[in-house]
C-alpha positions as a printed Julia matrix, in Angstrom:
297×3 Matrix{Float64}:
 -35.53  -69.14  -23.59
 -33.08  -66.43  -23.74
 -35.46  -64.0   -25.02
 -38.09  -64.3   -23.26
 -39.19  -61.75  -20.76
 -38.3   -62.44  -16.75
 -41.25  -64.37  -15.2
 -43.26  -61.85  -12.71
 -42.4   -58.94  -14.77
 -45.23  -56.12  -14.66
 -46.64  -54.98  -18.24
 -45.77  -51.81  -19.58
 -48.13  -49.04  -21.33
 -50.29  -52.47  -21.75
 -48.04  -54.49  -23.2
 -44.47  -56.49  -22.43
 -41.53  -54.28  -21.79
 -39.64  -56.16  -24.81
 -42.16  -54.93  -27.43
 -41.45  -51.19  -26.31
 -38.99  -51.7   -29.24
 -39.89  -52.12  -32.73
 -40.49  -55.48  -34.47
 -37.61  -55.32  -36.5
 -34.88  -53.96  -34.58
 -35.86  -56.4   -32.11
 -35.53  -59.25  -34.2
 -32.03  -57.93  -35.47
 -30.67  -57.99  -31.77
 -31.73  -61.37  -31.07
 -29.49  -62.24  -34.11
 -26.51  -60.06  -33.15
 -23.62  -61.67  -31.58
 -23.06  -59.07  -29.17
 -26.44  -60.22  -28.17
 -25.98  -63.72  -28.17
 -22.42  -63.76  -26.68
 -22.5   -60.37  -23.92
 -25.91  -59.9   -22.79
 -26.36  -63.9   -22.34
 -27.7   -63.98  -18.81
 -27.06  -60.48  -17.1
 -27.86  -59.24  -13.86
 -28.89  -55.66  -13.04
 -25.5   -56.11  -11.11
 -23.19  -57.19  -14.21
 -25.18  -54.83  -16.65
 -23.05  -52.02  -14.99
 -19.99  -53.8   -16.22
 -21.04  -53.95  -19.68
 -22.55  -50.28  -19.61
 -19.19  -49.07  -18.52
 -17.7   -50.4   -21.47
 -19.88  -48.57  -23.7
 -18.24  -45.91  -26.13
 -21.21  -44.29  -27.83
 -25.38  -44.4   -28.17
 -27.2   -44.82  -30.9
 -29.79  -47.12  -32.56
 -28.97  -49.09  -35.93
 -25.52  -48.34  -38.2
 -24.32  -49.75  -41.35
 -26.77  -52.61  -43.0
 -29.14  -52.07  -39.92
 -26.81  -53.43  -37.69
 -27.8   -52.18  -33.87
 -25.63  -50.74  -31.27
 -24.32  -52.36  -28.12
 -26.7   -49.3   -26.68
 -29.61  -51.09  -27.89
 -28.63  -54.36  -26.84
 -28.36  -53.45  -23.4
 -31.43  -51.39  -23.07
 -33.53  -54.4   -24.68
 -31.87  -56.59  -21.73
 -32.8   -53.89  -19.45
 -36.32  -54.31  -20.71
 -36.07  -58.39  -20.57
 -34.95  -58.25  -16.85
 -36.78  -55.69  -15.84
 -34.88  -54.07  -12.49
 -36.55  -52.12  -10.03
 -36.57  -48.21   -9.6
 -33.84  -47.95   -6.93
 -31.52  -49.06   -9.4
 -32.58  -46.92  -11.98
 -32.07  -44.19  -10.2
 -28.91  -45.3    -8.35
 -27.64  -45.61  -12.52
 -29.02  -42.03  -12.99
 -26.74  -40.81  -10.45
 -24.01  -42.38  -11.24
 -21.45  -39.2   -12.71
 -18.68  -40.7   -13.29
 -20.17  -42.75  -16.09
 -21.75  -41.16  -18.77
 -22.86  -43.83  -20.82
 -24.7   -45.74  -18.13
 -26.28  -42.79  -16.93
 -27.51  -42.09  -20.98
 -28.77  -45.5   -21.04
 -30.55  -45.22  -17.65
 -31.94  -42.41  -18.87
 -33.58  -43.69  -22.08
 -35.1   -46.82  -20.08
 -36.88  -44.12  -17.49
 -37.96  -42.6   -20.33
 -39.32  -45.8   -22.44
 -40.78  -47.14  -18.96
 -41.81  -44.85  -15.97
 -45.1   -41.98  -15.34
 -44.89  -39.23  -17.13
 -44.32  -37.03  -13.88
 -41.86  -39.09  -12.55
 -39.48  -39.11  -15.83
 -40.2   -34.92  -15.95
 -38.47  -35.14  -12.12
 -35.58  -37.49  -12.67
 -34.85  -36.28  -16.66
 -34.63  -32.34  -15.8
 -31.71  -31.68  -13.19
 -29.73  -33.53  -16.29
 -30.0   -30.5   -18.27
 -26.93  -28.97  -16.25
 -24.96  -31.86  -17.39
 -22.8   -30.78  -20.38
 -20.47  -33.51  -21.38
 -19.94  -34.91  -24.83
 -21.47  -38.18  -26.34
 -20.75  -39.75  -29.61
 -23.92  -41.15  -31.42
 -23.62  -43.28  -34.03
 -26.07  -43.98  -36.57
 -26.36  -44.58  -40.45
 -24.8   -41.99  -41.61
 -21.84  -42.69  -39.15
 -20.53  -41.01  -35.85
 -22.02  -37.58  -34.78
 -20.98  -35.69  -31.33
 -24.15  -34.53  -29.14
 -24.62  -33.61  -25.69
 -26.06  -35.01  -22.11
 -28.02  -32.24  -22.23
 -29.52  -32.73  -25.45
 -30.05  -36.28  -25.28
 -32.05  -35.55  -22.42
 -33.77  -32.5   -24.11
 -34.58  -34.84  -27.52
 -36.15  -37.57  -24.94
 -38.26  -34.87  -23.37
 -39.59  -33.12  -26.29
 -39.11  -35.43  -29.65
 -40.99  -38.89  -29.79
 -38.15  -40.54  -32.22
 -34.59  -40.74  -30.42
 -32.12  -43.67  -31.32
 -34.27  -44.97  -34.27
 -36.84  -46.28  -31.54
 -40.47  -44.55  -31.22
 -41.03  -43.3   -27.57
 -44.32  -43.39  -26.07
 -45.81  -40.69  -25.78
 -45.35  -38.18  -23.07
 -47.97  -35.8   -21.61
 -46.98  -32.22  -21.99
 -45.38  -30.43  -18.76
 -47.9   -27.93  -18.55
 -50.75  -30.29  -18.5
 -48.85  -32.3   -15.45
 -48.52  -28.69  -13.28
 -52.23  -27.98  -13.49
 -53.44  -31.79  -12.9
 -51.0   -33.53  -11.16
 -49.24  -30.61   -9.39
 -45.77  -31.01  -11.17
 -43.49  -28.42   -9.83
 -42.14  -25.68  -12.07
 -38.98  -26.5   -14.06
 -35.59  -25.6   -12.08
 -33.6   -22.74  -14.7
 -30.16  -23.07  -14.09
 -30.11  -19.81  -15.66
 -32.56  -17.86  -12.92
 -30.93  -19.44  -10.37
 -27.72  -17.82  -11.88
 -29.04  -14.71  -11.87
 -30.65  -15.06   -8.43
 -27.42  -15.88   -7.45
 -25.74  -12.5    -9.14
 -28.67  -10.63   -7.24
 -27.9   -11.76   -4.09
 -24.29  -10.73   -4.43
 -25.19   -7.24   -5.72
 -27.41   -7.07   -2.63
 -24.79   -8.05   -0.02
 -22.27   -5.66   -1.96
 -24.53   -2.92   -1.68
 -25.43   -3.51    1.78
 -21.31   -3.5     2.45
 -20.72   -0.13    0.76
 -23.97    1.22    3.04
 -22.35   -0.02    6.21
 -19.32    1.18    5.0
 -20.71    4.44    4.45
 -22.71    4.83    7.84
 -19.59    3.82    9.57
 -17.75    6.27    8.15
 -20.25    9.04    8.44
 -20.42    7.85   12.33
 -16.33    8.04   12.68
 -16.05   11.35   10.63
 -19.1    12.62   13.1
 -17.67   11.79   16.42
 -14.28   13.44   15.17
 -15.78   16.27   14.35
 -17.43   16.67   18.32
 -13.99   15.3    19.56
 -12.39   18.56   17.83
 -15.26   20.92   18.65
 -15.09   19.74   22.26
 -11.19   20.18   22.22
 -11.53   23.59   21.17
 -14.52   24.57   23.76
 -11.88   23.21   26.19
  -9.3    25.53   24.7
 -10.41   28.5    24.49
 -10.99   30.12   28.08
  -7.33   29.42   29.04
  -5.86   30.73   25.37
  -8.17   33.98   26.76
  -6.67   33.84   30.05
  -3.33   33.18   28.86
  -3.65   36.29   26.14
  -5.09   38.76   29.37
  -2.04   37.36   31.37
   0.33   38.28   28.77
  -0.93   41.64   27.79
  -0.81   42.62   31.04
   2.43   41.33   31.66
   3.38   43.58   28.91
   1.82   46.28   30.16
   3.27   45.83   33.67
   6.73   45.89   31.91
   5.73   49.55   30.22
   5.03   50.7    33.44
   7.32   48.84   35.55
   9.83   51.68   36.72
   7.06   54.5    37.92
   5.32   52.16   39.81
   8.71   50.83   41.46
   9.87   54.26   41.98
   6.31   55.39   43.62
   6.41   51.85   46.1
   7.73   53.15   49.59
  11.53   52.75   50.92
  10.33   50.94   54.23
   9.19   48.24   52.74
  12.27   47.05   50.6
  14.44   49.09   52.96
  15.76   45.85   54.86
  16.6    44.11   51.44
  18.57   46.66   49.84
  21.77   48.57   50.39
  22.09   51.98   49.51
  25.25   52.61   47.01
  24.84   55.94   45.8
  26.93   58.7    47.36
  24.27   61.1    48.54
  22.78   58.22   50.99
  26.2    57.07   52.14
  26.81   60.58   53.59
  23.93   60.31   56.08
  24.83   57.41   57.52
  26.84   57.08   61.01
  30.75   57.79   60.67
  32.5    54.3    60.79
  35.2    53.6    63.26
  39.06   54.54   62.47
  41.15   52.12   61.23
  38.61   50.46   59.1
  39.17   50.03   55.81
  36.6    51.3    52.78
  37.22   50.31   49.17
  34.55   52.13   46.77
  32.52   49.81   44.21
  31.58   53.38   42.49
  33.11   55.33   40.4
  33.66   58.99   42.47
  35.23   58.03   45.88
  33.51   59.83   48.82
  36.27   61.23   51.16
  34.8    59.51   54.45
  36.05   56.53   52.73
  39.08   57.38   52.01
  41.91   54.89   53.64
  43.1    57.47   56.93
  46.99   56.88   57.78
C-alpha cells in the first residue's frame, strides 16, 4: 500500500518512523490530496523537487487541514533515506525550505549528539520563514526554528521526542562545547586590536631607531666639523693680525732679498745710481723731475 512504511526500514525510538507523528494528523494526511496526488511514490531524489516548491512550514491550518511541510516530512519518514542525504539537504543554502524540513526529520530521527552537531552551526543562519498555522501566517526565523527544535518539545503541532540536555552529552558522551558566533566575533575584534597594537609598536621602535641614528649622524657631523672651523678661525685671526702688522714687518725685511724684484722710483735712490749715457732719453713717471733726467740738447 501507499502508506505503508518501505520494507527493510530500521525502527525508530522503538517504534516505526511513520508513528513519530501523531495518530490524527497522520490519518488527516493520508486523506489529503496533496498527499494522495504529490507525494504518490517519491524518491529521496524527486523529494528535492517538491521541497523546492515549498513556500512556508507549519503543521495543521484552517479545519485541521496539514501543510505540504507535513506531507513531505511523513514521506520522508515512509521512505526512510539514509544520512548522507540528510545531510547533503542540510547543506543545501540556497534552499531554505528543504534545509527547514531536513532539519526537523534529523531532529524527529537521529542521536541526540549527532542532531546537537548538525542543528547548531544553523544558528548563524538568519533568513526569514513564513509558518503557517491556525491562527494563519506568522514570519519566524532559521535560527529560531532551529533554536525551538533544540530546546521546546512541541514545534509544528507535532510532539518531538525527547532530547537529552547538552550539558549531560559534554560530561558523558564528550559533546564539544557550543560554537558562539558571538566569541568568535569578539576573538576576532581581539586579534585585530592585537595586530594594530603591535603596528603602532613597530611603528614606534622604528621611529625611535631612525630619529636615533640621525641624531649620531649629526653628532658625528659636528665632531667632524669642528677642528677645521678651529683651524679655519686661528687662520683667519691671524690673517687679520698679519694685516695689522703687515707694513713694520715689510719695512724691517732686508733690501737684498726683494732687491732683484723691485725697481727703485723714488728720487733719492735714482741719484746714486751710475750716470746714463748721452743721448738717451728719460721721461719721469713721478711727479718732481730729477735734473739727470732731464732731455740734454
Amino acid at each position: 500500500m501507499a502508506n505503508t512504511t518501505v520494507k527493510g526500514a530500521l525502527a525508530i525510538h522503538g517504534a516505526n518512523p511513520q508513528f513519530l507523528i501523531e495518530k490524527v494528523i497522520r490519518s488527516r494526511i493520508y486523506e489529503s490530496q496533496y498527499w494522495k496526488e504529490q507525494c504518490f511514490a517519491l524518491t529521496a531524489e524527486s523529494l528535492i523537487d517538491k521541497a523546492i516548491e515549498l513556500r512556508y512550514i507549519g503543521g495543521v491550518f484552517g479545519n485541521q487541514r496539514p501543510t505540504e511541510f507535513m506531507c513531505l516530512l511523513l514521506k520522508l519518514l515512509q521512505i526512510q533515506p539514509e544520512k548522507e542525504i540528510l545531510v547533503e539537504y542540510l547543506l543545501v543554502d540556497e534552499f531554505k525550505y528543504l534545509r527547514a524540513l531536513a532539519a526537523m526529520y534529523i531532529r524527529m530521527t537521529f542521536r541526540a549528539v549527532e542532531v546537537y552537531e548538525l542543528l547548531e552551526p544553523l544558528m548563524k543562519d538568519f533568513r526569514k520563514l513564513r509558518m503557517r498555522s491556525m491562527a494563519g501566517y506568522t514570519l519566524t526565523y532559521m535560527d529560531e526554528f532551529v533554536d525551538s527544535l533544540l530546546t521546546e518539545e512541541r514545534v509544528c503541532d507535532t510532539i518531538l521526542p525527547r532530547l537529552t540536555k547538552r550539558e549531560v552529552l559534554e560530561e558523558t558522551e564528550g559533546l564539544g562545547p557550543r560554537p558562539s558566533a558571538l566569541l568568535e566575533a569578539m576573538e576576532g575584534s581581539d586579534g585585530s586590536d592585537n595586530e594594530r597594537g603591535r603596528g603602532k609598536k613597530r611603528r614606534r621602535s622604528a621611529g625611535s631607531e631612525s630619529r636615533s641614528r640621525s641624531s649620531r649622524s649629526d653628532h658625528s657631523g659636528a665632531s667632524s666639523r669642528s677642528p677645521t672651523g678651529r683651524n679655519g678661525r686661528q687662520s683667519r685671526s691671524s690673517d687679520r693680525s698679519g694685516r695689522l702688522s703687515g707694513s713694520p714687518s715689510r719695512s724691517k725685511s732686508p733690501v737684498s732679498q726683494q732687491g732683484s724684484r723691485f725697481v727703485s722710483r723714488s728720487p733719492s735712490r735714482s741719484k746714486s745710481r751710475s750716470p746714463s749715457p748721452a743721448g738717451s732719453r728719460y721721461r719721469s713717471r713721478s711727479r718732481d723731475v730729477s735734473p739727470d733726467r732731464m732731455e740734454v740738447e
